[in-house]
CSV table of C-alpha atoms in Angstrom, one decimal:
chain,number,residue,atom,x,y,z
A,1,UNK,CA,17.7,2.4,23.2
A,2,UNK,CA,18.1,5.1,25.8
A,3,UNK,CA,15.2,7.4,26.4
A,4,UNK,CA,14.4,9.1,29.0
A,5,UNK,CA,11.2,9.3,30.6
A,6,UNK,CA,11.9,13.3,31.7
A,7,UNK,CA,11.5,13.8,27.9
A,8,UNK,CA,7.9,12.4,27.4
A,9,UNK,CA,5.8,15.4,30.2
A,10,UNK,CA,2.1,14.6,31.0
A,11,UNK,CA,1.3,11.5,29.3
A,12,UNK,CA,-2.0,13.3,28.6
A,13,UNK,CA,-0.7,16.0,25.9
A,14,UNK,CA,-0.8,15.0,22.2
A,15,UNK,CA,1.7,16.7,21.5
A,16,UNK,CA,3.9,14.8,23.8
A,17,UNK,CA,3.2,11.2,22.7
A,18,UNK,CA,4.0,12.5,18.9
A,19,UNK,CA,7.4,13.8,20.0
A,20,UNK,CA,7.7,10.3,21.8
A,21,UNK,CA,6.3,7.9,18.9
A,22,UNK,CA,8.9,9.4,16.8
A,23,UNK,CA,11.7,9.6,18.9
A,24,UNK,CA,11.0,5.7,19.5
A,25,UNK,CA,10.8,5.7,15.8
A,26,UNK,CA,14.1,6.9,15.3
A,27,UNK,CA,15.9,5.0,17.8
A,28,UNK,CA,14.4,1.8,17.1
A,29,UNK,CA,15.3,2.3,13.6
A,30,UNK,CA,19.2,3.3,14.5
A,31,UNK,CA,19.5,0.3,16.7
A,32,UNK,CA,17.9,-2.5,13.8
A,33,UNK,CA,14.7,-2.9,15.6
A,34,UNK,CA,11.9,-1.7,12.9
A,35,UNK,CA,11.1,-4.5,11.0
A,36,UNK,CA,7.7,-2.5,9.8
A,37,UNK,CA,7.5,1.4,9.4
A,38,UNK,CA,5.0,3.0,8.6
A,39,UNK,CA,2.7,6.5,8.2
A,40,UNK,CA,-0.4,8.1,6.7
A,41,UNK,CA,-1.2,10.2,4.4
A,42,UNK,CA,-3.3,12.1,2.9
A,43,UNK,CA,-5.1,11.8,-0.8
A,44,UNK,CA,-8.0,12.1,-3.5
A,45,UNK,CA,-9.1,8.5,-2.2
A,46,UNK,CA,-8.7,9.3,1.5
A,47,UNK,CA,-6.1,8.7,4.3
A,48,UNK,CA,-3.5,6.2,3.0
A,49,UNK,CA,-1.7,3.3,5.3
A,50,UNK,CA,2.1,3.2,3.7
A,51,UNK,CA,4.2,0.2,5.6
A,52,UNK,CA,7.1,-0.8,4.4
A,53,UNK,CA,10.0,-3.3,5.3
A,54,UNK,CA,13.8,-3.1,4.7
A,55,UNK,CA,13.2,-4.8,1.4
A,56,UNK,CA,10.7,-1.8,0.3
A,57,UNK,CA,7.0,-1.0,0.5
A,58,UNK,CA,5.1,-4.0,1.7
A,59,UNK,CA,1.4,-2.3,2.3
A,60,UNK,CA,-0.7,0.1,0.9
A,61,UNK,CA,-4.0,0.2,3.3
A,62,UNK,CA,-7.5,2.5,2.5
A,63,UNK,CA,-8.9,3.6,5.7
A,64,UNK,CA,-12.0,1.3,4.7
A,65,UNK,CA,-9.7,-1.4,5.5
A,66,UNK,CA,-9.4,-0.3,9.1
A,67,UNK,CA,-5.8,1.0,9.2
A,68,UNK,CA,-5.4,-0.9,13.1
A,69,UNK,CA,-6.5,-4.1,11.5
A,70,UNK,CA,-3.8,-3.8,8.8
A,71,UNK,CA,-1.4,-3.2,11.1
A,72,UNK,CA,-2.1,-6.3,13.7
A,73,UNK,CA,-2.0,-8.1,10.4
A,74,UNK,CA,1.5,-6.7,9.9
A,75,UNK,CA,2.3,-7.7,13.3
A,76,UNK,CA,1.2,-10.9,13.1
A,77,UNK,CA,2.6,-11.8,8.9
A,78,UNK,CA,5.5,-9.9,8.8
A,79,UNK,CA,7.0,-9.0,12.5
A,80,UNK,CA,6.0,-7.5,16.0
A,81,UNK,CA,8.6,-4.8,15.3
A,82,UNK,CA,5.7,-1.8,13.9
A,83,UNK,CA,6.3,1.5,15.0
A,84,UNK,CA,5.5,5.0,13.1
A,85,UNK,CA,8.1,6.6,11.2
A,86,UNK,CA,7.3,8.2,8.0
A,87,UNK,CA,10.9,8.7,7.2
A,88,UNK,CA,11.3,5.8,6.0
A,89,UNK,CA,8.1,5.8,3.8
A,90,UNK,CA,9.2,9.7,2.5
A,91,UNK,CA,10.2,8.3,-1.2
A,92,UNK,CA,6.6,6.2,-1.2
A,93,UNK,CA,4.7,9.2,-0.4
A,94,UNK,CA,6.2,11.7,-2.6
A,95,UNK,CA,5.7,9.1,-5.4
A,96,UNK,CA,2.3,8.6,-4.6
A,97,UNK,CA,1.5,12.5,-3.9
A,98,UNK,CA,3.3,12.8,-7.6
A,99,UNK,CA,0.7,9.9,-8.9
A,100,UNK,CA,-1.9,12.1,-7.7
A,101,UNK,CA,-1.2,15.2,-8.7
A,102,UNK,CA,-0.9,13.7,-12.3
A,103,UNK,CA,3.0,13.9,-12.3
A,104,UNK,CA,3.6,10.0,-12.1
A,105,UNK,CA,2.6,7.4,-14.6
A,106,UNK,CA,5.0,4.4,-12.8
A,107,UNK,CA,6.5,4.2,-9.7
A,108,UNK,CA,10.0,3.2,-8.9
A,109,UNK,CA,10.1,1.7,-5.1
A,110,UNK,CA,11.5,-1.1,-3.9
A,111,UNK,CA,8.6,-3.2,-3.4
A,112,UNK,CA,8.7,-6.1,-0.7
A,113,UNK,CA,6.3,-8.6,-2.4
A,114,UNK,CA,6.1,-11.4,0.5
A,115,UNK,CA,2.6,-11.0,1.5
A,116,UNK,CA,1.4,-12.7,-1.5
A,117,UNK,CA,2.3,-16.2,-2.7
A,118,UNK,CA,1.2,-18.5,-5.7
A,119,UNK,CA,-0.9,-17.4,-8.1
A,120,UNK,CA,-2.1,-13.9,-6.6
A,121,UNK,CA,1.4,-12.9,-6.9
A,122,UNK,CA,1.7,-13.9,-10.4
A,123,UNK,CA,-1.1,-11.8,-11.3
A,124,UNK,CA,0.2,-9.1,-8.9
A,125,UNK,CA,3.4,-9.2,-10.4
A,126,UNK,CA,1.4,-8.7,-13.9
A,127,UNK,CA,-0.5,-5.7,-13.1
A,128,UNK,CA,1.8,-2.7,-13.8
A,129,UNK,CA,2.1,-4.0,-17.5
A,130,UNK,CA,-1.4,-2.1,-17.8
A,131,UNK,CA,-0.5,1.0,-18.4
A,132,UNK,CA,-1.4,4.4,-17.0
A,133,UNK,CA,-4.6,5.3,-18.4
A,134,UNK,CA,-5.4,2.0,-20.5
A,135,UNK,CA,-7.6,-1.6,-18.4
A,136,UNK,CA,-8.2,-4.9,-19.0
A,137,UNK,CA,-10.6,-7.4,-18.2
A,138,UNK,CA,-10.0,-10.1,-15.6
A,139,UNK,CA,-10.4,-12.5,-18.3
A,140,UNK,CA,-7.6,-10.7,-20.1
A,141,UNK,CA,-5.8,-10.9,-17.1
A,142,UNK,CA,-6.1,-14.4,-16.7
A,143,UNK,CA,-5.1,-14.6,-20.3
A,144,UNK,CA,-1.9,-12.8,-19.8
A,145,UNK,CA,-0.8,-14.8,-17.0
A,146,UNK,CA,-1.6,-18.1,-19.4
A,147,UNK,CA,-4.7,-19.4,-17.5
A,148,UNK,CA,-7.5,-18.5,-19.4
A,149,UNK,CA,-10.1,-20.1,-17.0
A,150,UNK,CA,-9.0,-18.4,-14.1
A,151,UNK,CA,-11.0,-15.6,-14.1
A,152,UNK,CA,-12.2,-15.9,-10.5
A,153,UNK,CA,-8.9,-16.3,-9.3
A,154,UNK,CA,-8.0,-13.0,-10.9
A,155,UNK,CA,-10.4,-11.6,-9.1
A,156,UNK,CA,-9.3,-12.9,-6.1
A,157,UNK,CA,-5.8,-11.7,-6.7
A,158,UNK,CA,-6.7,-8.1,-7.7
A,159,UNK,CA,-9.1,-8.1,-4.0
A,160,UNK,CA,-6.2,-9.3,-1.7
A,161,UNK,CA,-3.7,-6.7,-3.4
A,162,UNK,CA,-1.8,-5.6,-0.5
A,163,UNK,CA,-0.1,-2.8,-2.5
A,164,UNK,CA,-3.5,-0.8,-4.5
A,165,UNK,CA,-2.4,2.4,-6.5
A,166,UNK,CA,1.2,0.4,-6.7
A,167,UNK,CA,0.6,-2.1,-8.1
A,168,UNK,CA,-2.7,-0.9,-10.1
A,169,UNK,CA,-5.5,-3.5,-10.0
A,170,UNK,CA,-7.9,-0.6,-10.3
A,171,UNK,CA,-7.6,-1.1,-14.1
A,172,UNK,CA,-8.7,-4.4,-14.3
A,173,UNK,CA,-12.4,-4.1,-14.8
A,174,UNK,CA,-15.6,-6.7,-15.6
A,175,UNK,CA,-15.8,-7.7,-18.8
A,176,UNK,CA,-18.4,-5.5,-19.6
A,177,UNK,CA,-16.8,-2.5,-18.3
A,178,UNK,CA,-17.9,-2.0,-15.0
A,179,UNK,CA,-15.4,-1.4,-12.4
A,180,UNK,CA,-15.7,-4.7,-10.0
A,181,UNK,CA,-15.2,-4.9,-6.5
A,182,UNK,CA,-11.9,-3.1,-5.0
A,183,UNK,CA,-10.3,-3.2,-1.3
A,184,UNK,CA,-10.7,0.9,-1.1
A,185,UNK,CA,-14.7,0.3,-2.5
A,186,UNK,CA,-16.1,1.3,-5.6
A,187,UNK,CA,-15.6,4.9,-5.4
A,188,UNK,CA,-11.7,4.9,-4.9
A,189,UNK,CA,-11.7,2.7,-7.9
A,190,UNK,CA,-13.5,5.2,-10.4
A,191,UNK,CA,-11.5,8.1,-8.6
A,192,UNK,CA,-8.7,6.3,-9.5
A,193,UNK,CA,-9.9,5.6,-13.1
A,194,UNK,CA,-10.9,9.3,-13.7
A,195,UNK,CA,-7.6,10.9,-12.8
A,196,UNK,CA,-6.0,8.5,-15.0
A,197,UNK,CA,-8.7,9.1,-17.9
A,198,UNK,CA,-8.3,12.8,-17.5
């Protein structure tokens, strides 16, 4: 990778360091060295961690996660190779900017599943059968991947989603109705809910 330290100026200006994040972006990515990209962006629920592999998308993070945690995660799960570059992630946003806007019932990345293993990938695996607009229960959830009495498990697997909006466990609600707990908190969830009601 050959860049020159003439290009970066004063390692004080902003603007700077952007120019120079995404030129390392770039070349990195030319040469084979970005294992993880990733970006931000913006939306109804707030700020939005995309990070994706060469398989596909492998993280959706809410800000309430603390977007530097995900990423050391990344670092530590998937490879040290993380740098910015939202190219690579321009297909997951526009599909998730569609989503938003209403545009967007399903989405059609390549999704790199290999955070999950076991059972909270089943269930994971299971969620975009609910569709747009419609929930279920985690006991129905449980149901549909044939373990009745797995309920908490469910749970479990709809809480350690690494891919939210995606792959939708905001439809999966209590059994009386009441949304649950959900990794982008309460709020995001009926946000979520509502734009898919309306």
């Amino acid at each position: 990778m050959n860049i020159s330290t003439d290009d970066f100026g004063s390692a004080a200006d902003p603007g700077t360091l952007s120019r120079l994040r995404h030129q390392l972006g770039l070349a990195a990515d030319a040469e084979g060295l970005l294992d993880v990209a990733f970006t931000t962006v913006d939306s109804p629920v707030g700020p939005l961690l995309l990070a994706a592999t060469p398989k596909g998308l492998v993280r959706v993070a809410y800000a309430i996660e603390d977007h530097d945690r995900v990423l050391d995660t990344l670092a530590r799960q998937v490879s040290p190779r993380v740098l910015r570059a939202p190219k690579r992630l321009d297909m997951a946003a526009r599909e998730l900017e569609e989503y938003f806007q209403g545009q967007r019932r399903g989405f059609d990345l390549p999704l790199d599943l290999s955070l999950s293993r076991g059972f909270r990938l089943l269930v994971q695996q299971q969620l975009p059968s609910i569709g747009y607009g419609q929930t279920r229960s985690y006991r129905q959830v449980a149901e549909l991947v044939g373990n009745p009495k797995a309920v908490r498990a469910v749970g479990t697997a709809c809480a350690t989603n690494p891919l939210p909006v995606v792959l939708p466990c905001h439809r999966v609600l209590r059994s009386d109705g009441t949304p649950g707990g959900y990794a982008g908190g309460t709020a995001a969830k009926t946000t979520l809910l509502n734009l898919e009601a309306a």
